[in-house]
């Protein structure tokens, strides 16, 4: 599988968060934010937002004297559960919280062995998941998930995918020209959510943001019924802002 060069920016905070976790783990009895800043070289102001995110996700805890120690989530990853089970449990917890925060069904998708795969999702009675009326593996050109994954491949990778999954018109809004599709993918800013405005299914709108964790190709997505389309952009912005904890879970 051919990948595009890794996009700059979206989740640099994850790299810094990993550096913070490494520092805290070296101090079994706890370490202050001043000491963490000294050892990581991070400004205290930036460190504060990272520590807040790490506390919210359960990766660190603040004890009585204000020092920081490793939290339950990291302990869980090193416990008797297999790492895979622990990671899936943590991701599911994060997805459920994200579903409630954005008021939409949310999904993690990965590009594995040349195929689009939804690996986890969180939905509910008020946040129904999209009706997969066409297999997502065959609809990368139309879905927000698929387009977001394709943006992370180079031209050869995209052509290889479309040689196995021919472009088909799914709705009146579906892009059926490879040239136009590739042009839109190339012009997609890496920090802006990819949208699907009834391109995959009539009555559903979706958004997706890339999950950049090493060489893996993945994305975080949401879907809304068309009657909630007015909330799509604000929900997508929230999804983008809240993607860092998901990337962190994948990176640890």
PDB file of C-alpha atoms in Angstrom:
ATOM      1  CA  UNK A   1       0.000   0.000   0.000  1.00  0.00           C
ATOM      2  CA  UNK A   2       1.409   3.388  -0.999  1.00  0.00           C
ATOM      3  CA  UNK A   3       1.049   6.232   1.488  1.00  0.00           C
ATOM      4  CA  UNK A   4       1.242   9.961   1.016  1.00  0.00           C
ATOM      5  CA  UNK A   5       3.776  11.791   3.168  1.00  0.00           C
ATOM      6  CA  UNK A   6       2.384  12.176   6.680  1.00  0.00           C
ATOM      7  CA  UNK A   7       0.408  15.433   6.962  1.00  0.00           C
ATOM      8  CA  UNK A   8       1.781  18.077   9.237  1.00  0.00           C
ATOM      9  CA  UNK A   9       0.096  19.442  12.281  1.00  0.00           C
ATOM     10  CA  UNK A  10      -3.199  17.825  13.261  1.00  0.00           C
ATOM     11  CA  UNK A  11      -1.967  15.764  16.191  1.00  0.00           C
ATOM     12  CA  UNK A  12       1.451  17.050  17.210  1.00  0.00           C
ATOM     13  CA  UNK A  13      -0.038  17.218  20.729  1.00  0.00           C
ATOM     14  CA  UNK A  14      -0.120  13.411  20.759  1.00  0.00           C
ATOM     15  CA  UNK A  15       3.655  13.281  20.350  1.00  0.00           C
ATOM     16  CA  UNK A  16       4.015  15.709  23.239  1.00  0.00           C
ATOM     17  CA  UNK A  17       1.523  13.711  25.323  1.00  0.00           C
ATOM     18  CA  UNK A  18       3.603  10.559  24.843  1.00  0.00           C
ATOM     19  CA  UNK A  19       6.667  12.487  26.005  1.00  0.00           C
ATOM     20  CA  UNK A  20       4.760  13.608  29.106  1.00  0.00           C
ATOM     21  CA  UNK A  21       3.606  10.045  29.850  1.00  0.00           C
ATOM     22  CA  UNK A  22       7.165   8.746  29.551  1.00  0.00           C
ATOM     23  CA  UNK A  23       8.321  11.378  32.034  1.00  0.00           C
ATOM     24  CA  UNK A  24       5.579  10.632  34.568  1.00  0.00           C
ATOM     25  CA  UNK A  25       6.187   6.881  34.297  1.00  0.00           C
ATOM     26  CA  UNK A  26       9.837   7.424  35.288  1.00  0.00           C
ATOM     27  CA  UNK A  27       8.715   9.004  38.564  1.00  0.00           C
ATOM     28  CA  UNK A  28       6.856   6.270  40.429  1.00  0.00           C
ATOM     29  CA  UNK A  29       6.180   8.477  43.444  1.00  0.00           C
ATOM     30  CA  UNK A  30       4.742  11.327  41.394  1.00  0.00           C
ATOM     31  CA  UNK A  31       6.154  14.386  39.660  1.00  0.00           C
ATOM     32  CA  UNK A  32       5.097  18.046  39.568  1.00  0.00           C
ATOM     33  CA  UNK A  33       4.119  19.934  36.437  1.00  0.00           C
ATOM     34  CA  UNK A  34       7.179  22.157  36.897  1.00  0.00           C
ATOM     35  CA  UNK A  35       9.462  19.119  36.815  1.00  0.00           C
ATOM     36  CA  UNK A  36       7.576  17.650  33.832  1.00  0.00           C
ATOM     37  CA  UNK A  37       8.020  20.928  31.951  1.00  0.00           C
ATOM     38  CA  UNK A  38      11.732  20.943  32.821  1.00  0.00           C
ATOM     39  CA  UNK A  39      12.295  17.374  31.627  1.00  0.00           C
ATOM     40  CA  UNK A  40      10.150  17.565  28.473  1.00  0.00           C
ATOM     41  CA  UNK A  41      11.049  21.111  27.458  1.00  0.00           C
ATOM     42  CA  UNK A  42       7.351  21.951  27.014  1.00  0.00           C
ATOM     43  CA  UNK A  43       6.022  25.385  28.039  1.00  0.00           C
ATOM     44  CA  UNK A  44       3.912  25.187  31.202  1.00  0.00           C
ATOM     45  CA  UNK A  45       0.902  26.743  29.423  1.00  0.00           C
ATOM     46  CA  UNK A  46       0.928  24.055  26.723  1.00  0.00           C
ATOM     47  CA  UNK A  47       1.634  21.358  29.292  1.00  0.00           C
ATOM     48  CA  UNK A  48      -1.471  22.329  31.289  1.00  0.00           C
ATOM     49  CA  UNK A  49      -3.840  21.518  28.397  1.00  0.00           C
ATOM     50  CA  UNK A  50      -2.052  18.202  27.773  1.00  0.00           C
ATOM     51  CA  UNK A  51      -2.290  17.206  31.433  1.00  0.00           C
ATOM     52  CA  UNK A  52      -5.974  18.111  31.442  1.00  0.00           C
ATOM     53  CA  UNK A  53      -6.577  15.838  28.436  1.00  0.00           C
ATOM     54  CA  UNK A  54      -4.508  13.017  29.964  1.00  0.00           C
ATOM     55  CA  UNK A  55      -6.426  13.298  33.247  1.00  0.00           C
ATOM     56  CA  UNK A  56      -9.777  13.297  31.424  1.00  0.00           C
ATOM     57  CA  UNK A  57      -8.791  10.137  29.551  1.00  0.00           C
ATOM     58  CA  UNK A  58      -7.551   8.412  32.721  1.00  0.00           C
ATOM     59  CA  UNK A  59      -3.911   8.188  31.616  1.00  0.00           C
ATOM     60  CA  UNK A  60      -2.647  10.242  34.577  1.00  0.00           C
ATOM     61  CA  UNK A  61      -3.982  11.197  37.995  1.00  0.00           C
ATOM     62  CA  UNK A  62      -3.184  14.116  40.285  1.00  0.00           C
ATOM     63  CA  UNK A  63      -2.537  13.114  43.883  1.00  0.00           C
ATOM     64  CA  UNK A  64      -3.025  15.112  47.066  1.00  0.00           C
ATOM     65  CA  UNK A  65       0.203  17.120  46.876  1.00  0.00           C
ATOM     66  CA  UNK A  66      -0.495  18.122  43.271  1.00  0.00           C
ATOM     67  CA  UNK A  67       1.979  15.695  41.746  1.00  0.00           C
ATOM     68  CA  UNK A  68       1.053  13.549  38.759  1.00  0.00           C
ATOM     69  CA  UNK A  69       1.152   9.749  38.644  1.00  0.00           C
ATOM     70  CA  UNK A  70       0.201   7.149  36.040  1.00  0.00           C
ATOM     71  CA  UNK A  71      -3.579   6.593  35.859  1.00  0.00           C
ATOM     72  CA  UNK A  72      -5.842   3.587  35.617  1.00  0.00           C
ATOM     73  CA  UNK A  73      -6.008   3.554  31.810  1.00  0.00           C
ATOM     74  CA  UNK A  74      -2.268   2.964  31.472  1.00  0.00           C
ATOM     75  CA  UNK A  75      -2.342   0.432  34.302  1.00  0.00           C
ATOM     76  CA  UNK A  76      -5.116  -1.364  32.410  1.00  0.00           C
ATOM     77  CA  UNK A  77      -2.995  -1.538  29.257  1.00  0.00           C
ATOM     78  CA  UNK A  78      -0.304  -3.302  31.260  1.00  0.00           C
ATOM     79  CA  UNK A  79      -2.655  -5.593  33.214  1.00  0.00           C
ATOM     80  CA  UNK A  80      -3.694  -9.212  32.723  1.00  0.00           C
ATOM     81  CA  UNK A  81      -5.963  -8.281  29.823  1.00  0.00           C
ATOM     82  CA  UNK A  82      -4.352  -8.671  26.441  1.00  0.00           C
ATOM     83  CA  UNK A  83      -3.153  -5.375  25.035  1.00  0.00           C
ATOM     84  CA  UNK A  84      -5.669  -5.686  22.191  1.00  0.00           C
ATOM     85  CA  UNK A  85      -8.603  -6.187  24.561  1.00  0.00           C
ATOM     86  CA  UNK A  86      -7.482  -3.294  26.759  1.00  0.00           C
ATOM     87  CA  UNK A  87      -7.048  -0.999  23.763  1.00  0.00           C
ATOM     88  CA  UNK A  88     -10.463  -1.881  22.344  1.00  0.00           C
ATOM     89  CA  UNK A  89     -12.091  -1.303  25.740  1.00  0.00           C
ATOM     90  CA  UNK A  90     -10.402   2.093  26.099  1.00  0.00           C
ATOM     91  CA  UNK A  91     -11.301   3.111  22.539  1.00  0.00           C
ATOM     92  CA  UNK A  92     -14.918   2.056  23.051  1.00  0.00           C
ATOM     93  CA  UNK A  93     -15.125   4.144  26.205  1.00  0.00           C
ATOM     94  CA  UNK A  94     -13.663   7.131  24.329  1.00  0.00           C
ATOM     95  CA  UNK A  95     -16.048   6.621  21.388  1.00  0.00           C
ATOM     96  CA  UNK A  96     -19.068   6.452  23.698  1.00  0.00           C
ATOM     97  CA  UNK A  97     -18.082   9.720  25.356  1.00  0.00           C
ATOM     98  CA  UNK A  98     -17.472  11.278  21.948  1.00  0.00           C
ATOM     99  CA  UNK A  99     -20.887  10.072  20.690  1.00  0.00           C
ATOM    100  CA  UNK A 100     -22.564  11.839  23.602  1.00  0.00           C
ATOM    101  CA  UNK A 101     -20.447  14.960  23.125  1.00  0.00           C
ATOM    102  CA  UNK A 102     -21.198  15.439  19.412  1.00  0.00           C
ATOM    103  CA  UNK A 103     -24.701  13.932  19.467  1.00  0.00           C
ATOM    104  CA  UNK A 104     -23.990  11.569  16.583  1.00  0.00           C
ATOM    105  CA  UNK A 105     -22.953   8.004  15.873  1.00  0.00           C
ATOM    106  CA  UNK A 106     -19.150   7.822  15.685  1.00  0.00           C
ATOM    107  CA  UNK A 107     -16.816   5.341  14.011  1.00  0.00           C
ATOM    108  CA  UNK A 108     -13.167   4.339  13.776  1.00  0.00           C
ATOM    109  CA  UNK A 109     -12.181   3.106  10.341  1.00  0.00           C
ATOM    110  CA  UNK A 110      -8.863   1.649   9.169  1.00  0.00           C
ATOM    111  CA  UNK A 111      -7.442   0.855   5.744  1.00  0.00           C
ATOM    112  CA  UNK A 112      -6.292  -2.738   6.211  1.00  0.00           C
ATOM    113  CA  UNK A 113      -4.902  -4.979   3.464  1.00  0.00           C
ATOM    114  CA  UNK A 114      -6.278  -2.652   0.805  1.00  0.00           C
ATOM    115  CA  UNK A 115      -9.804  -2.527   2.224  1.00  0.00           C
ATOM    116  CA  UNK A 116     -11.945   0.002   4.106  1.00  0.00           C
ATOM    117  CA  UNK A 117     -12.959  -1.489   7.455  1.00  0.00           C
ATOM    118  CA  UNK A 118     -15.041  -0.053  10.302  1.00  0.00           C
ATOM    119  CA  UNK A 119     -13.212  -1.438  13.330  1.00  0.00           C
ATOM    120  CA  UNK A 120     -15.311   0.129  16.120  1.00  0.00           C
ATOM    121  CA  UNK A 121     -18.339   2.379  16.490  1.00  0.00           C
ATOM    122  CA  UNK A 122     -20.654   3.844  19.089  1.00  0.00           C
ATOM    123  CA  UNK A 123     -24.317   4.530  18.360  1.00  0.00           C
ATOM    124  CA  UNK A 124     -27.544   4.700  20.339  1.00  0.00           C
ATOM    125  CA  UNK A 125     -31.325   5.184  20.091  1.00  0.00           C
ATOM    126  CA  UNK A 126     -30.892   8.934  19.527  1.00  0.00           C
ATOM    127  CA  UNK A 127     -27.721   8.567  17.460  1.00  0.00           C
ATOM    128  CA  UNK A 128     -28.404   5.781  14.945  1.00  0.00           C
ATOM    129  CA  UNK A 129     -25.536   4.497  12.821  1.00  0.00           C
ATOM    130  CA  UNK A 130     -25.696   4.823   9.064  1.00  0.00           C
ATOM    131  CA  UNK A 131     -27.554   2.121   7.168  1.00  0.00           C
ATOM    132  CA  UNK A 132     -24.788   0.266   5.286  1.00  0.00           C
ATOM    133  CA  UNK A 133     -26.898  -0.327   2.205  1.00  0.00           C
ATOM    134  CA  UNK A 134     -23.754  -0.680   0.072  1.00  0.00           C
ATOM    135  CA  UNK A 135     -20.673  -2.371   1.543  1.00  0.00           C
ATOM    136  CA  UNK A 136     -18.286   0.343   2.735  1.00  0.00           C
ATOM    137  CA  UNK A 137     -15.456  -1.529   1.019  1.00  0.00           C
ATOM    138  CA  UNK A 138     -17.087  -0.746  -2.315  1.00  0.00           C
ATOM    139  CA  UNK A 139     -18.035   2.854  -1.518  1.00  0.00           C
ATOM    140  CA  UNK A 140     -14.786   4.608  -0.627  1.00  0.00           C
ATOM    141  CA  UNK A 141     -15.372   7.132  -3.424  1.00  0.00           C
ATOM    142  CA  UNK A 142     -18.682   8.228  -1.887  1.00  0.00           C
ATOM    143  CA  UNK A 143     -18.431   7.945   1.906  1.00  0.00           C
ATOM    144  CA  UNK A 144     -16.683  10.402   4.216  1.00  0.00           C
ATOM    145  CA  UNK A 145     -14.834   7.456   5.763  1.00  0.00           C
ATOM    146  CA  UNK A 146     -13.624   6.181   2.406  1.00  0.00           C
ATOM    147  CA  UNK A 147     -12.626   9.581   1.051  1.00  0.00           C
ATOM    148  CA  UNK A 148     -10.738  10.401   4.250  1.00  0.00           C
ATOM    149  CA  UNK A 149      -8.784   7.144   3.947  1.00  0.00           C
ATOM    150  CA  UNK A 150      -8.109   7.715   0.250  1.00  0.00           C
ATOM    151  CA  UNK A 151      -6.672  11.175   0.985  1.00  0.00           C
ATOM    152  CA  UNK A 152      -3.948   9.386   2.951  1.00  0.00           C
ATOM    153  CA  UNK A 153      -2.908   7.242  -0.026  1.00  0.00           C
ATOM    154  CA  UNK A 154      -0.819   8.395  -2.965  1.00  0.00           C
ATOM    155  CA  UNK A 155      -2.086   8.305  -6.561  1.00  0.00           C
ATOM    156  CA  UNK A 156      -0.960   4.710  -7.129  1.00  0.00           C
ATOM    157  CA  UNK A 157      -2.600   3.562  -3.915  1.00  0.00           C
ATOM    158  CA  UNK A 158      -5.874   5.221  -4.891  1.00  0.00           C
ATOM    159  CA  UNK A 159      -5.804   3.793  -8.408  1.00  0.00           C
ATOM    160  CA  UNK A 160      -5.103   0.349  -7.020  1.00  0.00           C
ATOM    161  CA  UNK A 161      -8.131   0.651  -4.750  1.00  0.00           C
ATOM    162  CA  UNK A 162     -10.442   1.883  -7.509  1.00  0.00           C
ATOM    163  CA  UNK A 163      -9.220  -0.842  -9.861  1.00  0.00           C
ATOM    164  CA  UNK A 164     -10.670  -3.345  -7.396  1.00  0.00           C
ATOM    165  CA  UNK A 165     -13.730  -1.294  -6.405  1.00  0.00           C
ATOM    166  CA  UNK A 166     -15.123   0.487  -9.445  1.00  0.00           C
ATOM    167  CA  UNK A 167     -16.718   3.894  -8.997  1.00  0.00           C
ATOM    168  CA  UNK A 168     -20.502   3.586  -9.026  1.00  0.00           C
ATOM    169  CA  UNK A 169     -23.278   6.155  -8.714  1.00  0.00           C
ATOM    170  CA  UNK A 170     -24.966   5.593  -5.352  1.00  0.00           C
ATOM    171  CA  UNK A 171     -27.000   8.818  -5.242  1.00  0.00           C
ATOM    172  CA  UNK A 172     -27.437  11.836  -7.498  1.00  0.00           C
ATOM    173  CA  UNK A 173     -24.607  13.519  -5.527  1.00  0.00           C
ATOM    174  CA  UNK A 174     -22.015  10.756  -5.932  1.00  0.00           C
ATOM    175  CA  UNK A 175     -18.817  11.734  -7.760  1.00  0.00           C
ATOM    176  CA  UNK A 176     -18.370   9.248 -10.612  1.00  0.00           C
ATOM    177  CA  UNK A 177     -15.320  10.793 -12.309  1.00  0.00           C
ATOM    178  CA  UNK A 178     -11.956   9.525 -11.087  1.00  0.00           C
ATOM    179  CA  UNK A 179     -10.317  12.763 -12.221  1.00  0.00           C
ATOM    180  CA  UNK A 180     -12.725  14.951 -10.240  1.00  0.00           C
ATOM    181  CA  UNK A 181     -12.508  12.646  -7.222  1.00  0.00           C
ATOM    182  CA  UNK A 182      -8.705  12.741  -7.168  1.00  0.00           C
ATOM    183  CA  UNK A 183      -8.736  16.522  -7.625  1.00  0.00           C
ATOM    184  CA  UNK A 184     -11.019  16.923  -4.606  1.00  0.00           C
ATOM    185  CA  UNK A 185      -8.898  14.528  -2.538  1.00  0.00           C
ATOM    186  CA  UNK A 186      -5.723  16.438  -3.436  1.00  0.00           C
ATOM    187  CA  UNK A 187      -7.286  19.781  -2.502  1.00  0.00           C
ATOM    188  CA  UNK A 188      -8.571  18.496   0.861  1.00  0.00           C
ATOM    189  CA  UNK A 189      -6.690  20.293   3.692  1.00  0.00           C
ATOM    190  CA  UNK A 190      -5.427  17.705   6.233  1.00  0.00           C
ATOM    191  CA  UNK A 191      -6.842  19.682   9.169  1.00  0.00           C
ATOM    192  CA  UNK A 192     -10.349  20.096   7.691  1.00  0.00           C
ATOM    193  CA  UNK A 193     -12.950  17.304   8.082  1.00  0.00           C
ATOM    194  CA  UNK A 194     -13.946  15.398   4.927  1.00  0.00           C
ATOM    195  CA  UNK A 195     -17.698  15.662   4.335  1.00  0.00           C
ATOM    196  CA  UNK A 196     -20.261  13.378   2.701  1.00  0.00           C
ATOM    197  CA  UNK A 197     -23.431  15.301   1.866  1.00  0.00           C
ATOM    198  CA  UNK A 198     -25.752  12.469   0.828  1.00  0.00           C
ATOM    199  CA  UNK A 199     -23.123  11.060  -1.550  1.00  0.00           C
ATOM    200  CA  UNK A 200     -23.249   7.591  -0.004  1.00  0.00           C
ATOM    201  CA  UNK A 201     -26.876   7.433   1.084  1.00  0.00           C
ATOM    202  CA  UNK A 202     -29.899   9.682   0.657  1.00  0.00           C
ATOM    203  CA  UNK A 203     -30.962  10.952   4.067  1.00  0.00           C
ATOM    204  CA  UNK A 204     -27.526  10.797   5.723  1.00  0.00           C
ATOM    205  CA  UNK A 205     -24.631  13.247   6.070  1.00  0.00           C
ATOM    206  CA  UNK A 206     -21.203  12.323   7.426  1.00  0.00           C
ATOM    207  CA  UNK A 207     -17.817  13.775   8.333  1.00  0.00           C
ATOM    208  CA  UNK A 208     -14.407  12.193   8.909  1.00  0.00           C
ATOM    209  CA  UNK A 209     -10.975  13.294  10.136  1.00  0.00           C
ATOM    210  CA  UNK A 210      -7.694  11.404   9.700  1.00  0.00           C
ATOM    211  CA  UNK A 211      -6.131   9.444  12.548  1.00  0.00           C
ATOM    212  CA  UNK A 212      -2.395   9.720  12.073  1.00  0.00           C
ATOM    213  CA  UNK A 213      -0.672   7.100  14.238  1.00  0.00           C
ATOM    214  CA  UNK A 214       2.600   5.932  12.718  1.00  0.00           C
ATOM    215  CA  UNK A 215       2.230   4.379   9.278  1.00  0.00           C
ATOM    216  CA  UNK A 216      -1.362   3.229   9.860  1.00  0.00           C
ATOM    217  CA  UNK A 217      -4.117   4.758   7.716  1.00  0.00           C
ATOM    218  CA  UNK A 218      -7.252   5.471   9.711  1.00  0.00           C
ATOM    219  CA  UNK A 219      -9.996   7.969  10.408  1.00  0.00           C
ATOM    220  CA  UNK A 220     -12.561   9.018  12.967  1.00  0.00           C
ATOM    221  CA  UNK A 221     -16.033   9.701  11.575  1.00  0.00           C
ATOM    222  CA  UNK A 222     -19.590  10.618  12.480  1.00  0.00           C
ATOM    223  CA  UNK A 223     -22.969  10.344  10.772  1.00  0.00           C
ATOM    224  CA  UNK A 224     -26.199  12.306  11.149  1.00  0.00           C
ATOM    225  CA  UNK A 225     -29.707  11.937   9.713  1.00  0.00           C
ATOM    226  CA  UNK A 226     -30.428  14.619   7.115  1.00  0.00           C
ATOM    227  CA  UNK A 227     -32.811  16.422   9.486  1.00  0.00           C
ATOM    228  CA  UNK A 228     -29.749  17.214  11.642  1.00  0.00           C
ATOM    229  CA  UNK A 229     -27.594  18.351   8.707  1.00  0.00           C
ATOM    230  CA  UNK A 230     -27.488  21.871  10.165  1.00  0.00           C
ATOM    231  CA  UNK A 231     -25.337  20.438  12.991  1.00  0.00           C
ATOM    232  CA  UNK A 232     -22.834  18.686  10.728  1.00  0.00           C
ATOM    233  CA  UNK A 233     -20.114  21.323  10.557  1.00  0.00           C
ATOM    234  CA  UNK A 234     -20.123  22.116  14.271  1.00  0.00           C
ATOM    235  CA  UNK A 235     -20.187  18.392  15.103  1.00  0.00           C
ATOM    236  CA  UNK A 236     -17.319  17.809  12.656  1.00  0.00           C
ATOM    237  CA  UNK A 237     -15.293  20.590  14.289  1.00  0.00           C
ATOM    238  CA  UNK A 238     -15.854  18.980  17.695  1.00  0.00           C
ATOM    239  CA  UNK A 239     -14.842  15.613  16.243  1.00  0.00           C
ATOM    240  CA  UNK A 240     -11.634  17.181  14.942  1.00  0.00           C
ATOM    241  CA  UNK A 241     -10.807  18.755  18.293  1.00  0.00           C
ATOM    242  CA  UNK A 242     -11.525  15.550  20.188  1.00  0.00           C
ATOM    243  CA  UNK A 243      -9.580  13.223  17.886  1.00  0.00           C
ATOM    244  CA  UNK A 244      -6.303  13.520  19.817  1.00  0.00           C
ATOM    245  CA  UNK A 245      -7.306  11.085  22.634  1.00  0.00           C
ATOM    246  CA  UNK A 246      -8.239   8.475  20.004  1.00  0.00           C
ATOM    247  CA  UNK A 247      -4.876   8.892  18.273  1.00  0.00           C
ATOM    248  CA  UNK A 248      -3.161   8.681  21.654  1.00  0.00           C
ATOM    249  CA  UNK A 249      -4.915   5.376  22.442  1.00  0.00           C
ATOM    250  CA  UNK A 250      -3.741   3.997  19.094  1.00  0.00           C
ATOM    251  CA  UNK A 251      -0.190   5.262  19.634  1.00  0.00           C
ATOM    252  CA  UNK A 252       0.421   3.968  23.160  1.00  0.00           C
TER     253      UNK A 252
END
